[in-house]
PDB file of C-alpha atoms and ligand atoms in Angstrom:
ATOM      1  CA  MET A   1       0.000   0.000   0.000  1.00 93.00           C
ATOM      2  CA  ALA A   2       1.405   3.418  -0.946  1.00 97.00           C
ATOM      3  CA  LYS A   3       2.353   5.528   2.055  1.00 98.00           C
ATOM      4  CA  ILE A   4       1.473   9.176   1.431  1.00 98.00           C
ATOM      5  CA  CYS A   5       2.208  12.166   3.624  1.00 99.00           C
ATOM      6  CA  VAL A   6       0.103  15.270   2.961  1.00 99.00           C
ATOM      7  CA  ILE A   7       1.242  18.577   4.444  1.00 99.00           C
ATOM      8  CA  GLY A   8      -1.283  21.352   4.064  1.00 98.00           C
ATOM      9  CA  SER A   9      -4.483  23.117   4.923  1.00 98.00           C
ATOM     10  CA  SER A  10      -7.639  21.714   6.477  1.00 98.00           C
ATOM     11  CA  SER A  11     -10.664  23.991   6.236  1.00 98.00           C
ATOM     12  CA  MET A  12     -14.419  24.127   6.273  1.00 98.00           C
ATOM     13  CA  ASP A  13     -15.938  25.188   2.952  1.00 98.00           C
ATOM     14  CA  LEU A  14     -18.940  27.542   3.266  1.00 98.00           C
ATOM     15  CA  VAL A  15     -20.587  27.170  -0.126  1.00 98.00           C
ATOM     16  CA  VAL A  16     -23.276  29.396  -1.597  1.00 98.00           C
ATOM     17  CA  THR A  17     -24.902  28.608  -4.932  1.00 97.00           C
ATOM     18  CA  SER A  18     -26.294  31.457  -6.955  1.00 97.00           C
ATOM     19  CA  SER A  19     -27.399  32.018 -10.535  1.00 97.00           C
ATOM     20  CA  ARG A  20     -24.745  34.725 -10.840  1.00 96.00           C
ATOM     21  CA  ARG A  21     -21.961  36.193  -8.705  1.00 96.00           C
ATOM     22  CA  PRO A  22     -22.380  39.739  -7.366  1.00 96.00           C
ATOM     23  CA  GLY A  23     -20.229  42.569  -8.646  1.00 96.00           C
ATOM     24  CA  ALA A  24     -18.500  44.995  -6.245  1.00 97.00           C
ATOM     25  CA  GLY A  25     -21.089  46.711  -4.012  1.00 98.00           C
ATOM     26  CA  GLU A  26     -23.912  44.504  -5.301  1.00 97.00           C
ATOM     27  CA  THR A  27     -26.202  42.066  -3.426  1.00 97.00           C
ATOM     28  CA  VAL A  28     -27.791  39.111  -5.186  1.00 97.00           C
ATOM     29  CA  LEU A  29     -30.170  36.447  -3.820  1.00 98.00           C
ATOM     30  CA  GLY A  30     -28.584  33.015  -3.557  1.00 98.00           C
ATOM     31  CA  GLU A  31     -30.190  29.604  -3.943  1.00 97.00           C
ATOM     32  CA  SER A  32     -28.559  27.412  -1.269  1.00 97.00           C
ATOM     33  CA  PHE A  33     -25.922  27.308   1.437  1.00 98.00           C
ATOM     34  CA  LYS A  34     -23.959  24.267   2.620  1.00 98.00           C
ATOM     35  CA  THR A  35     -21.015  23.603   4.915  1.00 98.00           C
ATOM     36  CA  VAL A  36     -18.687  20.831   3.731  1.00 98.00           C
ATOM     37  CA  PRO A  37     -15.096  19.782   4.565  1.00 98.00           C
ATOM     38  CA  GLY A  38     -12.409  21.251   2.332  1.00 98.00           C
ATOM     39  CA  GLY A  39      -8.959  22.830   2.273  1.00 98.00           C
ATOM     40  CA  LYS A  40      -6.496  21.743  -0.390  1.00 98.00           C
ATOM     41  CA  GLY A  41      -4.409  19.630   1.983  1.00 98.00           C
ATOM     42  CA  ALA A  42      -7.381  17.863   3.543  1.00 99.00           C
ATOM     43  CA  ASN A  43      -8.981  17.317   0.141  1.00 98.00           C
ATOM     44  CA  GLN A  44      -5.810  15.673  -1.159  1.00 99.00           C
ATOM     45  CA  ALA A  45      -5.502  13.503   1.940  1.00 99.00           C
ATOM     46  CA  VAL A  46      -9.113  12.303   1.669  1.00 99.00           C
ATOM     47  CA  ALA A  47      -8.807  11.682  -2.086  1.00 99.00           C
ATOM     48  CA  ALA A  48      -5.640   9.611  -1.622  1.00 99.00           C
ATOM     49  CA  ALA A  49      -7.226   7.578   1.184  1.00 98.00           C
ATOM     50  CA  ARG A  50     -10.308   6.817  -0.949  1.00 98.00           C
ATOM     51  CA  LEU A  51      -7.923   5.577  -3.639  1.00 98.00           C
ATOM     52  CA  GLY A  52      -6.487   3.052  -1.221  1.00 98.00           C
ATOM     53  CA  ALA A  53      -3.337   4.750   0.099  1.00 98.00           C
ATOM     54  CA  GLU A  54      -2.145   4.830   3.700  1.00 98.00           C
ATOM     55  CA  VAL A  55      -2.386   8.570   4.349  1.00 99.00           C
ATOM     56  CA  TYR A  56      -0.722  10.657   7.059  1.00 98.00           C
ATOM     57  CA  MET A  57      -1.925  14.258   7.302  1.00 99.00           C
ATOM     58  CA  ILE A  58       0.235  17.003   8.827  1.00 99.00           C
ATOM     59  CA  GLY A  59      -2.028  19.980   9.492  1.00 98.00           C
ATOM     60  CA  ARG A  60      -3.837  22.071  12.078  1.00 98.00           C
ATOM     61  CA  VAL A  61      -7.394  22.924  13.047  1.00 98.00           C
ATOM     62  CA  GLY A  62      -8.949  25.330  15.544  1.00 98.00           C
ATOM     63  CA  GLU A  63     -10.434  24.225  18.838  1.00 98.00           C
ATOM     64  CA  ASP A  64     -13.944  24.836  17.528  1.00 98.00           C
ATOM     65  CA  THR A  65     -16.833  22.898  16.028  1.00 98.00           C
ATOM     66  CA  PHE A  66     -15.373  23.161  12.514  1.00 98.00           C
ATOM     67  CA  GLY A  67     -12.154  21.674  13.880  1.00 98.00           C
ATOM     68  CA  THR A  68     -14.065  18.746  15.381  1.00 98.00           C
ATOM     69  CA  ASP A  69     -15.972  18.204  12.120  1.00 98.00           C
ATOM     70  CA  ILE A  70     -12.733  18.299  10.100  1.00 98.00           C
ATOM     71  CA  LEU A  71     -11.095  15.718  12.380  1.00 98.00           C
ATOM     72  CA  ASN A  72     -14.174  13.466  12.279  1.00 98.00           C
ATOM     73  CA  ASN A  73     -14.179  13.676   8.501  1.00 98.00           C
ATOM     74  CA  PHE A  74     -10.506  12.628   8.314  1.00 98.00           C
ATOM     75  CA  GLU A  75     -11.243   9.673  10.548  1.00 98.00           C
ATOM     76  CA  ALA A  76     -14.337   8.659   8.554  1.00 98.00           C
ATOM     77  CA  ASN A  77     -12.107   8.545   5.468  1.00 98.00           C
ATOM     78  CA  GLY A  78      -9.297   6.588   7.133  1.00 98.00           C
ATOM     79  CA  VAL A  79      -6.726   9.418   7.219  1.00 98.00           C
ATOM     80  CA  ASN A  80      -4.196   9.268  10.086  1.00 98.00           C
ATOM     81  CA  THR A  81      -4.661  12.442  12.209  1.00 98.00           C
ATOM     82  CA  GLN A  82      -1.891  11.976  14.754  1.00 98.00           C
ATOM     83  CA  ASN A  83      -0.268  15.124  13.328  1.00 98.00           C
ATOM     84  CA  VAL A  84      -3.400  17.272  13.005  1.00 98.00           C
ATOM     85  CA  LYS A  85      -3.239  19.106  16.296  1.00 98.00           C
ATOM     86  CA  PRO A  86      -5.717  21.747  17.472  1.00 98.00           C
ATOM     87  CA  VAL A  87      -4.533  25.348  17.803  1.00 97.00           C
ATOM     88  CA  THR A  88      -6.019  27.207  20.761  1.00 95.00           C
ATOM     89  CA  HIS A  89      -5.587  30.837  19.693  1.00 95.00           C
ATOM     90  CA  LEU A  90      -6.938  30.638  16.126  1.00 97.00           C
ATOM     91  CA  GLU A  91     -10.150  29.395  14.504  1.00 98.00           C
ATOM     92  CA  SER A  92     -10.214  26.606  11.937  1.00 98.00           C
ATOM     93  CA  GLY A  93      -9.488  27.655   8.375  1.00 98.00           C
ATOM     94  CA  THR A  94     -12.491  28.484   6.217  1.00 98.00           C
ATOM     95  CA  ALA A  95     -13.060  28.835   2.487  1.00 98.00           C
ATOM     96  CA  HIS A  96     -15.914  31.075   1.343  1.00 98.00           C
ATOM     97  CA  ILE A  97     -17.093  29.738  -1.978  1.00 98.00           C
ATOM     98  CA  ILE A  98     -19.573  31.087  -4.510  1.00 98.00           C
ATOM     99  CA  LEU A  99     -20.734  28.553  -7.093  1.00 97.00           C
ATOM    100  CA  ALA A 100     -22.245  30.502  -9.985  1.00 96.00           C
ATOM    101  CA  GLU A 101     -22.296  30.482 -13.776  1.00 93.00           C
ATOM    102  CA  GLY A 102     -20.645  27.036 -13.908  1.00 89.00           C
ATOM    103  CA  ASP A 103     -17.556  27.949 -11.901  1.00 91.00           C
ATOM    104  CA  ASN A 104     -16.398  28.796  -8.395  1.00 94.00           C
ATOM    105  CA  SER A 105     -14.829  31.854  -6.745  1.00 96.00           C
ATOM    106  CA  ILE A 106     -13.095  31.284  -3.423  1.00 97.00           C
ATOM    107  CA  VAL A 107     -11.805  33.430  -0.563  1.00 97.00           C
ATOM    108  CA  VAL A 108      -9.681  31.418   1.876  1.00 98.00           C
ATOM    109  CA  VAL A 109      -9.124  32.504   5.486  1.00 98.00           C
ATOM    110  CA  GLU A 110      -6.073  30.491   6.586  1.00 98.00           C
ATOM    111  CA  ALA A 111      -6.468  30.950  10.375  1.00 98.00           C
ATOM    112  CA  ALA A 112      -5.166  27.741  12.083  1.00 98.00           C
ATOM    113  CA  ASN A 113      -3.452  26.685   8.846  1.00 98.00           C
ATOM    114  CA  ARG A 114      -0.950  29.490   9.460  1.00 98.00           C
ATOM    115  CA  GLU A 115       0.357  27.333  12.317  1.00 98.00           C
ATOM    116  CA  VAL A 116       1.596  24.615   9.974  1.00 98.00           C
ATOM    117  CA  THR A 117       5.059  26.031  10.590  1.00 98.00           C
ATOM    118  CA  PRO A 118       8.510  24.527   9.926  1.00 98.00           C
ATOM    119  CA  ALA A 119       8.873  23.792  13.670  1.00 98.00           C
ATOM    120  CA  TYR A 120       5.489  22.036  13.722  1.00 98.00           C
ATOM    121  CA  VAL A 121       6.436  19.920  10.702  1.00 98.00           C
ATOM    122  CA  ASP A 122       9.691  18.962  12.431  1.00 98.00           C
ATOM    123  CA  GLU A 123       7.631  17.227  15.143  1.00 98.00           C
ATOM    124  CA  ALA A 124       6.502  14.775  12.449  1.00 98.00           C
ATOM    125  CA  VAL A 125       9.778  14.461  10.583  1.00 98.00           C
ATOM    126  CA  ASP A 126       9.701  10.647  10.638  1.00 98.00           C
ATOM    127  CA  VAL A 127       6.443  10.640   8.689  1.00 98.00           C
ATOM    128  CA  ILE A 128       8.203  12.564   5.914  1.00 98.00           C
ATOM    129  CA  ARG A 129      11.261  10.323   6.061  1.00 98.00           C
ATOM    130  CA  ASN A 130       9.175   7.141   5.796  1.00 98.00           C
ATOM    131  CA  ALA A 131       6.652   8.254   3.159  1.00 98.00           C
ATOM    132  CA  ASP A 132       6.719   6.976  -0.425  1.00 98.00           C
ATOM    133  CA  ILE A 133       5.783  10.489  -1.511  1.00 98.00           C
ATOM    134  CA  VAL A 134       4.980  13.841   0.128  1.00 99.00           C
ATOM    135  CA  LEU A 135       2.225  16.095  -1.219  1.00 98.00           C
ATOM    136  CA  ILE A 136       2.215  19.807  -0.409  1.00 98.00           C
ATOM    137  CA  GLN A 137       0.228  22.887  -1.543  1.00 98.00           C
ATOM    138  CA  GLN A 138       0.344  26.623  -0.769  1.00 98.00           C
ATOM    139  CA  GLU A 139      -2.432  27.353   1.737  1.00 98.00           C
ATOM    140  CA  ILE A 140       0.226  27.144   4.465  1.00 98.00           C
ATOM    141  CA  PRO A 141       3.212  29.468   5.124  1.00 98.00           C
ATOM    142  CA  GLU A 142       5.763  29.761   2.336  1.00 98.00           C
ATOM    143  CA  GLU A 143       8.659  29.015   4.712  1.00 98.00           C
ATOM    144  CA  THR A 144       7.067  25.656   5.481  1.00 98.00           C
ATOM    145  CA  VAL A 145       7.040  24.730   1.801  1.00 98.00           C
ATOM    146  CA  VAL A 146      10.723  25.706   1.564  1.00 98.00           C
ATOM    147  CA  HIS A 147      11.536  23.708   4.704  1.00 98.00           C
ATOM    148  CA  VAL A 148       9.636  20.600   3.602  1.00 98.00           C
ATOM    149  CA  SER A 149      11.288  20.692   0.188  1.00 98.00           C
ATOM    150  CA  ALA A 150      14.717  20.678   1.880  1.00 98.00           C
ATOM    151  CA  LEU A 151      13.698  17.803   4.174  1.00 98.00           C
ATOM    152  CA  CYS A 152      12.451  15.751   1.222  1.00 98.00           C
ATOM    153  CA  ALA A 153      15.704  16.388  -0.650  1.00 98.00           C
ATOM    154  CA  LYS A 154      17.692  15.352   2.434  1.00 98.00           C
ATOM    155  CA  PHE A 155      15.718  12.118   2.959  1.00 98.00           C
ATOM    156  CA  GLY A 156      15.331  11.293  -0.724  1.00 98.00           C
ATOM    157  CA  THR A 157      11.539  11.333  -0.363  1.00 98.00           C
ATOM    158  CA  PRO A 158       9.845  12.396  -3.631  1.00 98.00           C
ATOM    159  CA  LEU A 159       7.925  15.673  -3.267  1.00 99.00           C
ATOM    160  CA  LEU A 160       4.863  16.556  -5.332  1.00 99.00           C
ATOM    161  CA  LEU A 161       4.312  20.319  -5.128  1.00 98.00           C
ATOM    162  CA  ASN A 162       0.871  21.536  -6.123  1.00 98.00           C
ATOM    163  CA  PRO A 163       1.595  25.295  -6.301  1.00 98.00           C
ATOM    164  CA  ALA A 164      -1.963  26.393  -5.495  1.00 98.00           C
ATOM    165  CA  PRO A 165      -3.012  29.048  -4.779  1.00 97.00           C
ATOM    166  CA  ALA A 166      -0.466  30.790  -6.974  1.00 94.00           C
ATOM    167  CA  ARG A 167       2.579  32.560  -5.560  1.00 94.00           C
ATOM    168  CA  MET A 168       6.216  32.797  -6.605  1.00 93.00           C
ATOM    169  CA  ILE A 169       8.425  29.927  -5.472  1.00 95.00           C
ATOM    170  CA  SER A 170      12.192  29.863  -5.141  1.00 96.00           C
ATOM    171  CA  GLN A 171      14.510  27.973  -7.477  1.00 97.00           C
ATOM    172  CA  GLU A 172      15.533  25.894  -4.445  1.00 98.00           C
ATOM    173  CA  VAL A 173      11.967  24.593  -4.048  1.00 98.00           C
ATOM    174  CA  ILE A 174      11.665  23.909  -7.775  1.00 98.00           C
ATOM    175  CA  ASP A 175      14.944  21.972  -7.672  1.00 98.00           C
ATOM    176  CA  ASN A 176      13.955  19.983  -4.573  1.00 98.00           C
ATOM    177  CA  ALA A 177      10.530  18.975  -5.910  1.00 98.00           C
ATOM    178  CA  SER A 178      10.164  15.819  -7.997  1.00 98.00           C
ATOM    179  CA  TYR A 179       6.839  16.836  -9.532  1.00 98.00           C
ATOM    180  CA  ILE A 180       5.224  20.288  -9.892  1.00 98.00           C
ATOM    181  CA  THR A 181       1.598  20.578 -11.000  1.00 98.00           C
ATOM    182  CA  PRO A 182       0.425  24.165 -11.644  1.00 98.00           C
ATOM    183  CA  ASN A 183      -2.675  25.006 -13.625  1.00 97.00           C
ATOM    184  CA  GLU A 184      -2.206  27.428 -16.529  1.00 97.00           C
ATOM    185  CA  HIS A 185      -2.713  30.528 -14.393  1.00 96.00           C
ATOM    186  CA  GLU A 186      -0.316  29.286 -11.680  1.00 97.00           C
ATOM    187  CA  ALA A 187       2.292  28.371 -14.322  1.00 97.00           C
ATOM    188  CA  GLU A 188       2.214  31.957 -15.643  1.00 96.00           C
ATOM    189  CA  ILE A 189       3.000  33.272 -12.162  1.00 95.00           C
ATOM    190  CA  LEU A 190       5.703  30.670 -11.461  1.00 95.00           C
ATOM    191  CA  PHE A 191       7.528  31.127 -14.742  1.00 95.00           C
ATOM    192  CA  GLN A 192       6.983  34.815 -15.470  1.00 94.00           C
ATOM    193  CA  GLY A 193       8.107  35.912 -18.896  1.00 92.00           C
ATOM    194  CA  VAL A 194       8.671  32.319 -20.052  1.00 95.00           C
ATOM    195  CA  SER A 195       6.175  30.642 -22.379  1.00 96.00           C
ATOM    196  CA  PRO A 196       4.493  27.433 -21.151  1.00 96.00           C
ATOM    197  CA  ALA A 197       6.272  25.468 -23.910  1.00 97.00           C
ATOM    198  CA  GLU A 198       9.673  26.767 -22.770  1.00 98.00           C
ATOM    199  CA  SER A 199       9.047  26.057 -19.090  1.00 98.00           C
ATOM    200  CA  LEU A 200       7.865  22.520 -19.893  1.00 98.00           C
ATOM    201  CA  ARG A 201      11.075  21.929 -21.870  1.00 98.00           C
ATOM    202  CA  GLN A 202      13.126  23.232 -18.974  1.00 98.00           C
ATOM    203  CA  TYR A 203      11.639  20.648 -16.584  1.00 98.00           C
ATOM    204  CA  PRO A 204      11.079  17.383 -18.473  1.00 98.00           C
ATOM    205  CA  ASN A 205       8.967  14.778 -16.637  1.00 98.00           C
ATOM    206  CA  LYS A 206       8.791  17.143 -13.673  1.00 98.00           C
ATOM    207  CA  LEU A 207       6.495  20.001 -14.644  1.00 98.00           C
ATOM    208  CA  PHE A 208       2.881  19.045 -15.403  1.00 98.00           C
ATOM    209  CA  ILE A 209       0.561  21.890 -16.425  1.00 98.00           C
ATOM    210  CA  THR A 210      -3.085  21.024 -15.820  1.00 98.00           C
ATOM    211  CA  GLU A 211      -5.348  22.546 -18.454  1.00 96.00           C
ATOM    212  CA  GLY A 212      -8.797  21.850 -16.996  1.00 92.00           C
ATOM    213  CA  SER A 213     -11.105  19.999 -19.361  1.00 88.00           C
ATOM    214  CA  LYS A 214      -8.316  19.695 -21.987  1.00 94.00           C
ATOM    215  CA  GLY A 215      -6.002  17.508 -19.902  1.00 96.00           C
ATOM    216  CA  VAL A 216      -2.433  17.642 -18.639  1.00 98.00           C
ATOM    217  CA  ARG A 217       0.621  18.773 -20.599  1.00 98.00           C
ATOM    218  CA  TYR A 218       4.279  17.891 -19.964  1.00 98.00           C
ATOM    219  CA  PHE A 219       7.549  17.433 -21.847  1.00 98.00           C
ATOM    220  CA  ASP A 220       8.876  13.886 -21.903  1.00 98.00           C
ATOM    221  CA  GLY A 221      12.447  14.775 -22.865  1.00 98.00           C
ATOM    222  CA  GLU A 222      11.742  14.524 -26.595  1.00 98.00           C
ATOM    223  CA  GLN A 223       8.338  16.053 -27.185  1.00 98.00           C
ATOM    224  CA  GLU A 224       5.417  17.821 -25.561  1.00 98.00           C
ATOM    225  CA  VAL A 225       2.679  15.403 -24.553  1.00 98.00           C
ATOM    226  CA  LEU A 226      -0.968  16.252 -23.819  1.00 98.00           C
ATOM    227  CA  VAL A 227      -2.758  13.524 -21.883  1.00 98.00           C
ATOM    228  CA  PRO A 228      -6.436  14.307 -22.479  1.00 97.00           C
ATOM    229  CA  THR A 229      -8.931  14.160 -19.680  1.00 95.00           C
ATOM    230  CA  TYR A 230     -12.344  12.466 -19.692  1.00 95.00           C
ATOM    231  CA  GLN A 231     -15.403  14.495 -20.658  1.00 93.00           C
ATOM    232  CA  VAL A 232     -18.185  14.434 -18.047  1.00 95.00           C
ATOM    233  CA  LYS A 233     -21.123  16.614 -17.045  1.00 95.00           C
ATOM    234  CA  ALA A 234     -19.638  18.801 -14.288  1.00 94.00           C
ATOM    235  CA  VAL A 235     -21.779  19.632 -11.268  1.00 94.00           C
ATOM    236  CA  ASP A 236     -19.041  21.244  -9.132  1.00 95.00           C
ATOM    237  CA  THR A 237     -15.380  21.568 -10.150  1.00 95.00           C
ATOM    238  CA  THR A 238     -14.192  22.458  -6.611  1.00 97.00           C
ATOM    239  CA  GLY A 239     -11.558  19.915  -5.561  1.00 97.00           C
ATOM    240  CA  ALA A 240     -10.899  18.545  -9.064  1.00 97.00           C
ATOM    241  CA  GLY A 241      -7.283  19.709  -8.899  1.00 97.00           C
ATOM    242  CA  ASP A 242      -6.905  18.175  -5.447  1.00 98.00           C
ATOM    243  CA  THR A 243      -8.252  14.862  -6.689  1.00 98.00           C
ATOM    244  CA  PHE A 244      -5.867  14.968  -9.640  1.00 98.00           C
ATOM    245  CA  ASN A 245      -2.855  15.620  -7.408  1.00 98.00           C
ATOM    246  CA  ALA A 246      -3.776  12.935  -4.879  1.00 98.00           C
ATOM    247  CA  ALA A 247      -4.428  10.316  -7.543  1.00 98.00           C
ATOM    248  CA  PHE A 248      -1.233  11.239  -9.391  1.00 98.00           C
ATOM    249  CA  ALA A 249       0.723  10.833  -6.135  1.00 98.00           C
ATOM    250  CA  VAL A 250      -0.915   7.475  -5.364  1.00 98.00           C
ATOM    251  CA  ALA A 251      -0.193   6.115  -8.844  1.00 98.00           C
ATOM    252  CA  LEU A 252       3.419   7.339  -8.804  1.00 98.00           C
ATOM    253  CA  ALA A 253       3.989   5.920  -5.326  1.00 98.00           C
ATOM    254  CA  GLU A 254       2.690   2.576  -6.588  1.00 98.00           C
ATOM    255  CA  GLY A 255       5.280   2.674  -9.374  1.00 98.00           C
ATOM    256  CA  LYS A 256       2.861   3.148 -12.291  1.00 98.00           C
ATOM    257  CA  PRO A 257       4.487   4.587 -15.447  1.00 98.00           C
ATOM    258  CA  LEU A 258       4.136   8.331 -15.874  1.00 98.00           C
ATOM    259  CA  GLN A 259       1.454   8.388 -18.592  1.00 97.00           C
ATOM    260  CA  ASP A 260      -0.617   5.739 -16.817  1.00 98.00           C
ATOM    261  CA  SER A 261      -0.355   7.766 -13.626  1.00 98.00           C
ATOM    262  CA  ILE A 262      -1.660  10.862 -15.396  1.00 98.00           C
ATOM    263  CA  ARG A 263      -4.501   8.885 -16.995  1.00 98.00           C
ATOM    264  CA  PHE A 264      -5.464   7.433 -13.610  1.00 98.00           C
ATOM    265  CA  ALA A 265      -5.392  10.928 -12.075  1.00 98.00           C
ATOM    266  CA  ASN A 266      -7.390  12.441 -14.951  1.00 98.00           C
ATOM    267  CA  ARG A 267     -10.039   9.764 -14.539  1.00 98.00           C
ATOM    268  CA  ALA A 268     -10.257  10.320 -10.768  1.00 98.00           C
ATOM    269  CA  ALA A 269     -10.491  14.098 -11.234  1.00 98.00           C
ATOM    270  CA  SER A 270     -13.185  13.790 -13.908  1.00 97.00           C
ATOM    271  CA  LEU A 271     -15.311  11.627 -11.592  1.00 98.00           C
ATOM    272  CA  SER A 272     -14.830  14.088  -8.730  1.00 98.00           C
ATOM    273  CA  VAL A 273     -16.627  16.923 -10.541  1.00 96.00           C
ATOM    274  CA  THR A 274     -19.839  14.956 -11.034  1.00 97.00           C
ATOM    275  CA  LYS A 275     -21.037  15.616  -7.460  1.00 97.00           C
ATOM    276  CA  PHE A 276     -21.383  18.646  -5.195  1.00 97.00           C
ATOM    277  CA  GLY A 277     -18.600  19.648  -2.762  1.00 97.00           C
ATOM    278  CA  ALA A 278     -14.821  19.430  -2.908  1.00 98.00           C
ATOM    279  CA  GLN A 279     -14.858  15.914  -1.467  1.00 98.00           C
ATOM    280  CA  GLY A 280     -18.414  14.881  -2.431  1.00 98.00           C
ATOM    281  CA  GLY A 281     -17.429  13.295  -5.740  1.00 97.00           C
ATOM    282  CA  MET A 282     -13.951  12.020  -4.872  1.00 98.00           C
ATOM    283  CA  PRO A 283     -14.008   8.436  -6.140  1.00 98.00           C
ATOM    284  CA  THR A 284     -12.939   5.205  -4.495  1.00 98.00           C
ATOM    285  CA  ARG A 285     -10.252   3.040  -6.070  1.00 98.00           C
ATOM    286  CA  ALA A 286     -12.894   0.654  -7.411  1.00 98.00           C
ATOM    287  CA  GLU A 287     -14.849   3.486  -9.040  1.00 98.00           C
ATOM    288  CA  VAL A 288     -11.766   4.738 -10.897  1.00 98.00           C
ATOM    289  CA  GLU A 289     -10.690   1.288 -12.014  1.00 95.00           C
ATOM    290  CA  GLU A 290     -14.171   0.305 -13.210  1.00 95.00           C
ATOM    291  CA  SER A 291     -14.409   3.450 -15.313  1.00 92.00           C
ATOM    292  CA  LEU A 292     -10.908   3.356 -16.834  1.00 88.00           C
TER     293      LEU A 292
HETATM  294  O1  LIG B 301      -9.031  23.150  -4.039  1.00 54.89           O
HETATM  295  C1  LIG B 301     -10.326  23.337  -3.522  1.00 54.89           C
HETATM  296  C2  LIG B 301     -10.240  23.900  -2.148  1.00 54.89           C
HETATM  297  O2  LIG B 301      -9.686  25.171  -2.218  1.00 54.89           O
HETATM  298  C3  LIG B 301     -11.576  24.063  -1.471  1.00 54.89           C
HETATM  299  O3  LIG B 301     -12.012  22.921  -0.791  1.00 54.89           O
HETATM  300  C4  LIG B 301     -11.357  25.241  -0.563  1.00 54.89           C
HETATM  301  O4  LIG B 301     -11.146  24.861   0.750  1.00 54.89           O
HETATM  302  C5  LIG B 301     -10.142  25.961  -1.135  1.00 54.89           C
HETATM  303  O5  LIG B 301      -9.137  26.049  -0.253  1.00 54.89           O
END
């Protein structure tokens, strides 16, 4: 069984659906409101666990009802929460999501996720050392991403960096990561002034640009490859990227070839968008395999 360590955010998603999103200074009437577990780190941990991996989450929650719900949700999905410790002085992270016009807009309040610090990660250093792969995103402090990348390089543990939400990252982090998976917008910010084709060439078999419903593009050392995704009727695209990253990590940790890993991840991500909520549609291993 693949052993996956996820270091990242755990939040509660507060989701409003509306026929259209309001402009600045405008009020519109919404259709529904739901509270569901989210946060990029937690989403990736849950997705990997549903796909059959042994998952260790390193994260933080507040000492509040959202924190309790987040922990219960991890446990219901079989994610190890030994390193998800409550923070007393901050609330749990929240993501404020508007689902309108076929897409989402999100404001994230990091709160307790800000306490996923380098020192906190060091308390769980053995989990990183013993993992088959580490998955990290950017809803936690930048210095933690830098620190984890150095630890992974030191231990020889492969690191999959999902650079979302977008921010600049240092060359050191790029060098330490084994796999980097920006979407098109994040790639523009990471590699400013360099065309996507050039950046892919610069990082063969390492940089994977996700292009939504088109698929995933990378350079295999000889040519650019686009692995197309599966066309489905999307209900809610929130968490599709998280499902892709988790499934990609699981497949790589199991030793699947690169293209097969991307296909597996594309299939998992396409299934995830067919239900409401970031984690609502995340498939089980059997569901992905049956549909491949
Ligand atoms: O990637 C989707 C996630 O981003 C949501 O669950 C929300 O928590 C935001 O952080």
